mmCIF file of N, CA and C in Angstrom:
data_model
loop_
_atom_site.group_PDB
_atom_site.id
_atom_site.type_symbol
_atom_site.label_atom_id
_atom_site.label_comp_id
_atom_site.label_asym_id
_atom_site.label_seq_id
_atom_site.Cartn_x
_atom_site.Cartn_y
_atom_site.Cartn_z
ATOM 1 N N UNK A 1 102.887 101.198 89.906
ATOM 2 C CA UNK A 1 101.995 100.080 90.087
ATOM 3 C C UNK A 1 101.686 99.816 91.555
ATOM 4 N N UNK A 2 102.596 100.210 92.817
ATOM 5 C CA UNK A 2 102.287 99.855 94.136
ATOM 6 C C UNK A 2 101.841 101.020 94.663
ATOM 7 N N UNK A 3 101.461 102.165 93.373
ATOM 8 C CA UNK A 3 101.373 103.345 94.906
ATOM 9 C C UNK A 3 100.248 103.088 95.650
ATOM 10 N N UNK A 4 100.794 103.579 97.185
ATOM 11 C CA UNK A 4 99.590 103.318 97.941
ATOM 12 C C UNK A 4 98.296 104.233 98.176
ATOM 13 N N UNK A 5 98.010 105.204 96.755
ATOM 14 C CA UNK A 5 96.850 105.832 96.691
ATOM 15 C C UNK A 5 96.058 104.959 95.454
ATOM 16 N N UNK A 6 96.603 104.008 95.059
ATOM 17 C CA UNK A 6 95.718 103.151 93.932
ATOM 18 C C UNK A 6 94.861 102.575 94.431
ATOM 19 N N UNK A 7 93.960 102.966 93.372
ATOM 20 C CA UNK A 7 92.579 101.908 93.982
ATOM 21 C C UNK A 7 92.536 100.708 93.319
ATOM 22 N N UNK A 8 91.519 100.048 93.067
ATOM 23 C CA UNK A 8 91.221 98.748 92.897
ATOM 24 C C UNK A 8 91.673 97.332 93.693
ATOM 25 N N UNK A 9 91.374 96.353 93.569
ATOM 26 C CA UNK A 9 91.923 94.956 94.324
ATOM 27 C C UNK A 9 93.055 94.672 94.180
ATOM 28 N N UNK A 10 93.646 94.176 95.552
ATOM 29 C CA UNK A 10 95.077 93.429 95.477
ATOM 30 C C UNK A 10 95.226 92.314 94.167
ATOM 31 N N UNK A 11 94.189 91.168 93.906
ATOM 32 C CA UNK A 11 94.207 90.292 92.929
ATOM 33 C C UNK A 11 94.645 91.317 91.687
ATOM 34 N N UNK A 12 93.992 92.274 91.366
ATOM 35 C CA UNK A 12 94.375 92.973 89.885
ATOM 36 C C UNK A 12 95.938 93.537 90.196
ATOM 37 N N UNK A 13 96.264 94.277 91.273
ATOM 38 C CA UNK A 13 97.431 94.996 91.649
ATOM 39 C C UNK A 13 98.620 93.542 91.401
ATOM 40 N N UNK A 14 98.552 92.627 92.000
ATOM 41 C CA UNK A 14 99.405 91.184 91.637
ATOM 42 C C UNK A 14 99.316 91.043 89.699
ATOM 43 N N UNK A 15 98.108 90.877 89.475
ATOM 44 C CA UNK A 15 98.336 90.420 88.434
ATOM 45 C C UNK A 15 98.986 91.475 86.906
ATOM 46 N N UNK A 16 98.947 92.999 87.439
ATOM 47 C CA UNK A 16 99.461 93.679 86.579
ATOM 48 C C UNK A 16 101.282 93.828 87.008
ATOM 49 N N UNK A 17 101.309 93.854 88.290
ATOM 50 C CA UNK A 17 102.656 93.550 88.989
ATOM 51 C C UNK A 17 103.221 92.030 88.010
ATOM 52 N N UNK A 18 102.600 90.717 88.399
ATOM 53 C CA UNK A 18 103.003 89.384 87.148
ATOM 54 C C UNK A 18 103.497 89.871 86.496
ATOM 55 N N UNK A 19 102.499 90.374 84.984
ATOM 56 C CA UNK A 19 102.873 90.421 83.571
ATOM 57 C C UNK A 19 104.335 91.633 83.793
ATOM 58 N N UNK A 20 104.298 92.787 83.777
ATOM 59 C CA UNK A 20 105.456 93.791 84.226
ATOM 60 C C UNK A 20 106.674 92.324 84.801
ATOM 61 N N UNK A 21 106.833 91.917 85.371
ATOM 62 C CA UNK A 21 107.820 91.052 85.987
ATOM 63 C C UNK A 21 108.003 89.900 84.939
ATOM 64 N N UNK A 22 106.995 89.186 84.126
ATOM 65 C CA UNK A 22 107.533 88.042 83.148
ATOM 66 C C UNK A 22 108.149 88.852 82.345
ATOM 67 N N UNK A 23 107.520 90.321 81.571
ATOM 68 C CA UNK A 23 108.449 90.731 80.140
ATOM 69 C C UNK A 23 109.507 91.463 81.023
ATOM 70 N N UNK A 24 109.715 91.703 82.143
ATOM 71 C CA UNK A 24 111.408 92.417 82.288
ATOM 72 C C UNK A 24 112.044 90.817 82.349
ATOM 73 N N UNK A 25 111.556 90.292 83.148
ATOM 74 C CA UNK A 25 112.772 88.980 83.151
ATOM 75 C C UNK A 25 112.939 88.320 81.670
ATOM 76 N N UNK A 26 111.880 88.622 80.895
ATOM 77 C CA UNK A 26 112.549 87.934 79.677
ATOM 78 C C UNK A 26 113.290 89.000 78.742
ATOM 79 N N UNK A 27 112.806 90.037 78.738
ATOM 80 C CA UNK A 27 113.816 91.063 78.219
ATOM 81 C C UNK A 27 115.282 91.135 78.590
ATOM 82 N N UNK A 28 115.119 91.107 80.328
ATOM 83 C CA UNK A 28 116.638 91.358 80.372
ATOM 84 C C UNK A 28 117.317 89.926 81.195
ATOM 85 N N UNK A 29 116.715 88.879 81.427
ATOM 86 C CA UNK A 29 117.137 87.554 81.591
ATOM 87 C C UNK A 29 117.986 86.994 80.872
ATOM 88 N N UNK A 30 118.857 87.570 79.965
ATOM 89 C CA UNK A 30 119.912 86.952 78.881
ATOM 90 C C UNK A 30 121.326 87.058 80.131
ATOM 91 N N UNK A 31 121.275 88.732 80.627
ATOM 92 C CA UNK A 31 122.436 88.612 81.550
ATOM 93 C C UNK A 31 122.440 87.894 83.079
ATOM 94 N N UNK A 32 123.300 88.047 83.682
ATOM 95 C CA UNK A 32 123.595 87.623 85.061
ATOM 96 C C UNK A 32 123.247 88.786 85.928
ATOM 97 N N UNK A 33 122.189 88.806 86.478
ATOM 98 C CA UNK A 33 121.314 89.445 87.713
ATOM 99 C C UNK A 33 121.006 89.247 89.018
ATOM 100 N N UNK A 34 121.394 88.263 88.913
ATOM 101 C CA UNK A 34 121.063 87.595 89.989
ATOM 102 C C UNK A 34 120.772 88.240 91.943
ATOM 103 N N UNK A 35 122.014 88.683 92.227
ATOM 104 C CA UNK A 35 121.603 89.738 93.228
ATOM 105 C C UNK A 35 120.387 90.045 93.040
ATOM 106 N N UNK A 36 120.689 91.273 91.881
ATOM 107 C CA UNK A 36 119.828 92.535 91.485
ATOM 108 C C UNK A 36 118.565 92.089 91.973
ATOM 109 N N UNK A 37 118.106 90.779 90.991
ATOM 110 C CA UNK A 37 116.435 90.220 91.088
ATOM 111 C C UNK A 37 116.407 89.620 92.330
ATOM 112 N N UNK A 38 117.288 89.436 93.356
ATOM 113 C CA UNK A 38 116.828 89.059 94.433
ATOM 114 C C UNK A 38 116.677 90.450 95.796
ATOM 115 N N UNK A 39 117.228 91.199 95.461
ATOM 116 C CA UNK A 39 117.077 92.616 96.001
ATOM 117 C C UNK A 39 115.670 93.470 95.390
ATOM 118 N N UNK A 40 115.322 93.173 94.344
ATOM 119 C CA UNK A 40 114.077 93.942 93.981
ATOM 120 C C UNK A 40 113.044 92.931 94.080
ATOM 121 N N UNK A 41 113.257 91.890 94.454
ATOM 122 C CA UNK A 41 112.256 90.271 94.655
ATOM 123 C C UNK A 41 111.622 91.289 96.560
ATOM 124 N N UNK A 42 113.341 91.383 97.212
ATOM 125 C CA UNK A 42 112.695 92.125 98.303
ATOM 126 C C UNK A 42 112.060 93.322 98.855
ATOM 127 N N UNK A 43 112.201 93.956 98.321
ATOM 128 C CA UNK A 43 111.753 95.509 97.830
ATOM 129 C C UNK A 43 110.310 95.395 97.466
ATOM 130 N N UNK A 44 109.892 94.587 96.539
ATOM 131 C CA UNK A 44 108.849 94.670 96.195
ATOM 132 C C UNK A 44 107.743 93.471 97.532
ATOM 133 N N UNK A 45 108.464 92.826 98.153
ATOM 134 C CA UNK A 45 107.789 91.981 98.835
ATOM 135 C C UNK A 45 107.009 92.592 100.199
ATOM 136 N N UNK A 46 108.345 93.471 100.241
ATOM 137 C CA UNK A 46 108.201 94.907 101.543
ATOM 138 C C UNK A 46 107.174 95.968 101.282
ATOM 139 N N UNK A 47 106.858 96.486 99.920
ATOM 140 C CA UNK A 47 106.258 97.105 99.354
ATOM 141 C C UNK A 47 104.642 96.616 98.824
ATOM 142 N N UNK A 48 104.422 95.212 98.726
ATOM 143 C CA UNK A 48 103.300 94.760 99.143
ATOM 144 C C UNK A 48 102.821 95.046 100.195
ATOM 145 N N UNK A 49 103.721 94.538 101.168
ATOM 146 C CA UNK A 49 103.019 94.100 102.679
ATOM 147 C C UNK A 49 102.829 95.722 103.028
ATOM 148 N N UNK A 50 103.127 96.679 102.623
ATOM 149 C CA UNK A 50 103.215 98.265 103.025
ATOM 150 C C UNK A 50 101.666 98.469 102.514
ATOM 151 N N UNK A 51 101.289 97.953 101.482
ATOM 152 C CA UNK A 51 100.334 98.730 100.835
ATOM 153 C C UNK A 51 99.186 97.480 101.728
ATOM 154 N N UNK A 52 99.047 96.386 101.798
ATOM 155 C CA UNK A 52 98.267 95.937 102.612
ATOM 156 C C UNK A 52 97.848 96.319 103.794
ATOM 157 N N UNK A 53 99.028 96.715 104.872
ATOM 158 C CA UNK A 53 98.881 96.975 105.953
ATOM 159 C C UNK A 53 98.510 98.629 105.871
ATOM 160 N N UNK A 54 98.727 99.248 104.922
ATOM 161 C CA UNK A 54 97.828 100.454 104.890
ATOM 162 C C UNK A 54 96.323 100.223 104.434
ATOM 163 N N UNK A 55 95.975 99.391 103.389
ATOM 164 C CA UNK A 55 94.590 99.059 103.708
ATOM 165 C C UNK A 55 93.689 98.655 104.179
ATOM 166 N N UNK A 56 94.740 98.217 104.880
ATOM 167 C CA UNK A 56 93.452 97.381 106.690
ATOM 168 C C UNK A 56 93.007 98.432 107.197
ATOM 169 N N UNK A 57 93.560 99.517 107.344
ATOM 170 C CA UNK A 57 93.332 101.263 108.041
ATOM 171 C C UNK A 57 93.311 101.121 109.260
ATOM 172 N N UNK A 58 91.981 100.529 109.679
ATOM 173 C CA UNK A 58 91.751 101.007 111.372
ATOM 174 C C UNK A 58 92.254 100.165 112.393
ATOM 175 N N UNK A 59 92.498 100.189 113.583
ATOM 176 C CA UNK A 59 93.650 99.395 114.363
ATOM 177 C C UNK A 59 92.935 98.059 114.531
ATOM 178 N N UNK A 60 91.434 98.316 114.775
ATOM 179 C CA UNK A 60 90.408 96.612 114.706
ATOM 180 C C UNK A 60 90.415 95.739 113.669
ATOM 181 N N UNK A 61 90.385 96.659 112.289
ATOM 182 C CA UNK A 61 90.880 95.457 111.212
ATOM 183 C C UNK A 61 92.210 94.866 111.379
ATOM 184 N N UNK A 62 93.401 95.717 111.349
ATOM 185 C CA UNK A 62 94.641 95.298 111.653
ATOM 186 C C UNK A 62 94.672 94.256 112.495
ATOM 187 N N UNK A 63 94.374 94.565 113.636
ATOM 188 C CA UNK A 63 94.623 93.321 114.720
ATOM 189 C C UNK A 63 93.415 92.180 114.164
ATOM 190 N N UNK A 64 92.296 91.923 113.805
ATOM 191 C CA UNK A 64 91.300 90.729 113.545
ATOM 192 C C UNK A 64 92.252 89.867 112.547
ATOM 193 N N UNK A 65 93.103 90.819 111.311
ATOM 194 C CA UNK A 65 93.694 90.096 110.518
ATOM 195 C C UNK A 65 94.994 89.071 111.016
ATOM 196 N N UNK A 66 95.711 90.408 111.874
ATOM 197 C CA UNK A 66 97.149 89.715 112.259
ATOM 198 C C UNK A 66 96.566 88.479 112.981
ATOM 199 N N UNK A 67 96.001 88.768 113.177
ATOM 200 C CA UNK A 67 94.957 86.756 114.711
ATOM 201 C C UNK A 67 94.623 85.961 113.268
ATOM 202 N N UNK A 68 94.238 86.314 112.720
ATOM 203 C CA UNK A 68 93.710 85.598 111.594
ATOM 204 C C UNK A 68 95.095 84.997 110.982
ATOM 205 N N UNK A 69 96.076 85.117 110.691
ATOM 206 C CA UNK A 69 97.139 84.799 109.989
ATOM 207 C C UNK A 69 98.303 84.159 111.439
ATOM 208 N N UNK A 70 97.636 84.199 112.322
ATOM 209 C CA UNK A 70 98.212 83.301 113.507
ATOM 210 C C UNK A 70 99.179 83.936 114.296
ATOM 211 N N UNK A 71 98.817 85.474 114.322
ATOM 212 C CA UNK A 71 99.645 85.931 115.340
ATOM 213 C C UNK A 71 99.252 86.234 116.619
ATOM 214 N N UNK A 72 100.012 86.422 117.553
ATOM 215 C CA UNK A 72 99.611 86.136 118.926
ATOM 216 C C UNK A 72 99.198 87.387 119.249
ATOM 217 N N UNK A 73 98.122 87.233 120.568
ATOM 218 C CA UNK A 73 96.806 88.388 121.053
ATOM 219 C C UNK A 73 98.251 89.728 121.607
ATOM 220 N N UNK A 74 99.236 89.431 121.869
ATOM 221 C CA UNK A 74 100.031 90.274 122.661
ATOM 222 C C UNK A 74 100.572 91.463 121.161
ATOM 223 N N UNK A 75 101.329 90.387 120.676
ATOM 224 C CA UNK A 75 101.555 90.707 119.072
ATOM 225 C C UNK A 75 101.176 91.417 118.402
ATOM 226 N N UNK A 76 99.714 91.448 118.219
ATOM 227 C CA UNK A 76 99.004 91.619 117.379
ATOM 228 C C UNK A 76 98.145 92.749 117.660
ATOM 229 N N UNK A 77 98.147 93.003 119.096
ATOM 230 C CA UNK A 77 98.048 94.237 119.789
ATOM 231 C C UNK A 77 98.464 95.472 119.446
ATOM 232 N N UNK A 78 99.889 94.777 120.369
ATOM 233 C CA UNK A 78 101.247 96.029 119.728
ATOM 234 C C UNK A 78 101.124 96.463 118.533
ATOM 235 N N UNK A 79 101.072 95.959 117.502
ATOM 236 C CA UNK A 79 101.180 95.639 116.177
ATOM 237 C C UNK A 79 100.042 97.127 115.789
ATOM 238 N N UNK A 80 99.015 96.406 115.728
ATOM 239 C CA UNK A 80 98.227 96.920 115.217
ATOM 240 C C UNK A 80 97.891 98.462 115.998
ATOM 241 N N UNK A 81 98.168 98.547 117.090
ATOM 242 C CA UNK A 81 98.371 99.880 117.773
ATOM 243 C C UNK A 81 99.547 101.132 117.603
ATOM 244 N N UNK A 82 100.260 99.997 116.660
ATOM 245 C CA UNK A 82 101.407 100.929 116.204
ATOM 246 C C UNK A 82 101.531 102.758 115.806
ATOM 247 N N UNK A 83 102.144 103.255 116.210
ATOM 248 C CA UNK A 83 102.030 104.801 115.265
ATOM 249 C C UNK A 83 102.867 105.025 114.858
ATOM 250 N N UNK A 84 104.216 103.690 114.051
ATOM 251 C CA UNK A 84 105.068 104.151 113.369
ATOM 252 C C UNK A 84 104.709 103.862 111.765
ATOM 253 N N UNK A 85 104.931 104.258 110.438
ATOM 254 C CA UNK A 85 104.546 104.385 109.291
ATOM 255 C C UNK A 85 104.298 102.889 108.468
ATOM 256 N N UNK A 86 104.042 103.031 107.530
ATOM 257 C CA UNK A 86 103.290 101.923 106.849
ATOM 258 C C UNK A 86 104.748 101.370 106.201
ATOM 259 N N UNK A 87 105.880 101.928 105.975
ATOM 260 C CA UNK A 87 107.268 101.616 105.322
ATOM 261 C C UNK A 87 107.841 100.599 106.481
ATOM 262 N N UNK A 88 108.285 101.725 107.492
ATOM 263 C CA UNK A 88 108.528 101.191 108.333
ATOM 264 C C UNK A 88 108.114 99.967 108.887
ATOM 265 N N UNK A 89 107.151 100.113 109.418
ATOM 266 C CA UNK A 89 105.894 98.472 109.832
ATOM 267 C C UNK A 89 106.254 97.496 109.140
ATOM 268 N N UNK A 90 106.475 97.950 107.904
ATOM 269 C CA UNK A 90 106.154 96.741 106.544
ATOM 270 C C UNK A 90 107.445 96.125 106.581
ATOM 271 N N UNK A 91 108.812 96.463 107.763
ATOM 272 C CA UNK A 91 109.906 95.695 107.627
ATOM 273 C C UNK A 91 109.790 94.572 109.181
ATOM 274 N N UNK A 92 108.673 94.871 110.071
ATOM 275 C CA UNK A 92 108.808 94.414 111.353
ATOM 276 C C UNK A 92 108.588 92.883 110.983
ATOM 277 N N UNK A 93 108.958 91.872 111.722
ATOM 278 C CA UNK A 93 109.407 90.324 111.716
ATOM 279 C C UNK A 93 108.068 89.866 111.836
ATOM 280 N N UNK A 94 106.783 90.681 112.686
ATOM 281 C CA UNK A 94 105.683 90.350 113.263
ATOM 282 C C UNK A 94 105.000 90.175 111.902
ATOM 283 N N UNK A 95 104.891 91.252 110.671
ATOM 284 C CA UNK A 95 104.347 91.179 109.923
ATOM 285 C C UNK A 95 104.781 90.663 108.351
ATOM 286 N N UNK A 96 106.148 90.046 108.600
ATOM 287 C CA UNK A 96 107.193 89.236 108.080
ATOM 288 C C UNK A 96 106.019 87.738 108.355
ATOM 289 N N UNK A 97 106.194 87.574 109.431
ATOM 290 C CA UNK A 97 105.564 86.360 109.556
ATOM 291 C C UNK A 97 103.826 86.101 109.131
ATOM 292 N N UNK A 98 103.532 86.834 109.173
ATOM 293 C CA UNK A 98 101.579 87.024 108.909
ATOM 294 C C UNK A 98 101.531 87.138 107.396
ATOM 295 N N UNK A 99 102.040 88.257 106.511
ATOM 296 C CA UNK A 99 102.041 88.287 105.503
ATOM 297 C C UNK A 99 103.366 87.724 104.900
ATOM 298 N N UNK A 100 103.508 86.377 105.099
ATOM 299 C CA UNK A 100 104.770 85.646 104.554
ATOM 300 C C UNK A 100 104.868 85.427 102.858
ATOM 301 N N UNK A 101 105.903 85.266 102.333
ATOM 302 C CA UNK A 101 106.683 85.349 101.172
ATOM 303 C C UNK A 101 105.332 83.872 100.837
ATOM 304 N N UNK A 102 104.971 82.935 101.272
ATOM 305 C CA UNK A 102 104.297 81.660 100.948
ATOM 306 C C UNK A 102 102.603 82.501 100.403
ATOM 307 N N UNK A 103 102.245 83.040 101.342
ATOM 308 C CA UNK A 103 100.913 83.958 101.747
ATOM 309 C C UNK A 103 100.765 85.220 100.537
ATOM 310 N N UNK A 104 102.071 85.388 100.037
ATOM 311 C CA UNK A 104 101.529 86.352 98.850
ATOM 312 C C UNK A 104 101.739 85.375 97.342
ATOM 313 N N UNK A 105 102.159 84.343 97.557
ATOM 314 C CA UNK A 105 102.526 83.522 96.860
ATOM 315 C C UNK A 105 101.201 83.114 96.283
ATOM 316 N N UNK A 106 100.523 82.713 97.610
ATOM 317 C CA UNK A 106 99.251 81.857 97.267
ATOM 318 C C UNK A 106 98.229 83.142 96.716
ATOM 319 N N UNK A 107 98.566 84.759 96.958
ATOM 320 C CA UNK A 107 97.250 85.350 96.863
ATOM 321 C C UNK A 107 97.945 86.254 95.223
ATOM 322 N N UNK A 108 98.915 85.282 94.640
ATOM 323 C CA UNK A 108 99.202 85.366 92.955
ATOM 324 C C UNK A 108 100.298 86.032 92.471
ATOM 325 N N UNK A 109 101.082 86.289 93.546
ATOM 326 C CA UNK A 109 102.589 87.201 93.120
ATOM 327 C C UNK A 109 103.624 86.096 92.685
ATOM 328 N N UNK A 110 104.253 86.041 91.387
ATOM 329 C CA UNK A 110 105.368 85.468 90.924
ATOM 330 C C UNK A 110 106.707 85.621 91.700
ATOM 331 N N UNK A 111 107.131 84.473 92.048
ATOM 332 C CA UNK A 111 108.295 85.056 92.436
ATOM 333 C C UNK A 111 109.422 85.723 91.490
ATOM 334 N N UNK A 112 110.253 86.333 91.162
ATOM 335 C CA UNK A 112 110.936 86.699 90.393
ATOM 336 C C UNK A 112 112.633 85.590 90.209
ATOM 337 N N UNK A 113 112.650 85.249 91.350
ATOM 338 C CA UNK A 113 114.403 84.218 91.516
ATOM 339 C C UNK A 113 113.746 83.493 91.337
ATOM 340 N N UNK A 114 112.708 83.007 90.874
ATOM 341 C CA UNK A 114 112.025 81.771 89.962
ATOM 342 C C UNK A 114 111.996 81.691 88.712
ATOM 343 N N UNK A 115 111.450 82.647 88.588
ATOM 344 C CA UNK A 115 110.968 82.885 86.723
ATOM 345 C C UNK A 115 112.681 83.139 86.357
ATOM 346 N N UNK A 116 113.766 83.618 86.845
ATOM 347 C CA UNK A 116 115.028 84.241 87.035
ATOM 348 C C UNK A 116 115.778 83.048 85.744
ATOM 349 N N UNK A 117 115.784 82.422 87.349
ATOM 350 C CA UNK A 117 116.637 80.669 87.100
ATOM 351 C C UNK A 117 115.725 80.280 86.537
ATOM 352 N N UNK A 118 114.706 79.970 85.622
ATOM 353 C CA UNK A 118 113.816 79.245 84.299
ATOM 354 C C UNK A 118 114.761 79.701 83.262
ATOM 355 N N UNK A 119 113.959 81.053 83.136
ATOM 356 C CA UNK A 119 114.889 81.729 82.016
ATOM 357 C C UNK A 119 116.506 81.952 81.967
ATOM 358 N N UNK A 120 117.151 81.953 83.020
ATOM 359 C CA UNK A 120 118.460 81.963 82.761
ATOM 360 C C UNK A 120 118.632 80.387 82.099
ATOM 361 N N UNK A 121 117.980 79.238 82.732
ATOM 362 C CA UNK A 121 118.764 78.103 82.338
ATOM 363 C C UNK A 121 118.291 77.450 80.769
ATOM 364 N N UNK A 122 117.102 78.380 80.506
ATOM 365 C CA UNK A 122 116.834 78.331 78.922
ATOM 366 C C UNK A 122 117.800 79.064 78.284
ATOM 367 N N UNK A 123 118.200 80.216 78.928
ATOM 368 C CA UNK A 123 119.142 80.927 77.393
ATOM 369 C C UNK A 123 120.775 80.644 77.567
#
């Protein structure tokens, strides 16, 4: 579902990512996971921001966006001038902060240690 040769929109890529994430947590939400879903909560959060920051492509989109999401001209420089990989990148603090856990929130990703603790405290 995240590879980064898929096409179509981030909105559809979130929303088939959702449904996949409500039926595992209710399938396997009976046991105690807790770690687990907070380790693949991060994995997959890292793995967004990987596939975003590979679709910005060219170093001018990169940097217009990182300014756009309030990062600084020095920052956002570096950043976007980078020539280390899209994995890699996708763990730096710079782009931790631009594409924040709130910011994919709002653009439709479930959190998973949400839906987690619902369903744990129903069953």
């Amino acid at each position: 579902m995240t590879s980064l040769k898929r096409p179509g929109k981030f909105e559809e890529i979130v929303a088939e990512i959702n449904q996949t994430i409500v039926g595992w947590i209710n399938y396997f939400g009976i046991g105690y996971m807790k770690a687990f879903i907070k380790e693949t909560q991060q994995w997959l959060n890292r793995r967004l921001r990987q596939l975003i920051w590979k679709r910005w492509k060219k170093t001018k989109t990169k940097y217009k966006r990182l300014r756009k999401y309030g990062i600084s001209h020095v920052d956002a420089i570096k950043l976007a001038s980078s020539r280390k990989g899209y994995w890699r990148l996708a763990f730096n603090h710079i782009i931790h902060q631009a594409i924040s856990i709130e910011r994919l929130g709002k653009w439709g990703l479930k959190d998973m240690n949400i839906l987690y603790h619902i369903r744990y405290l129903k069953g």
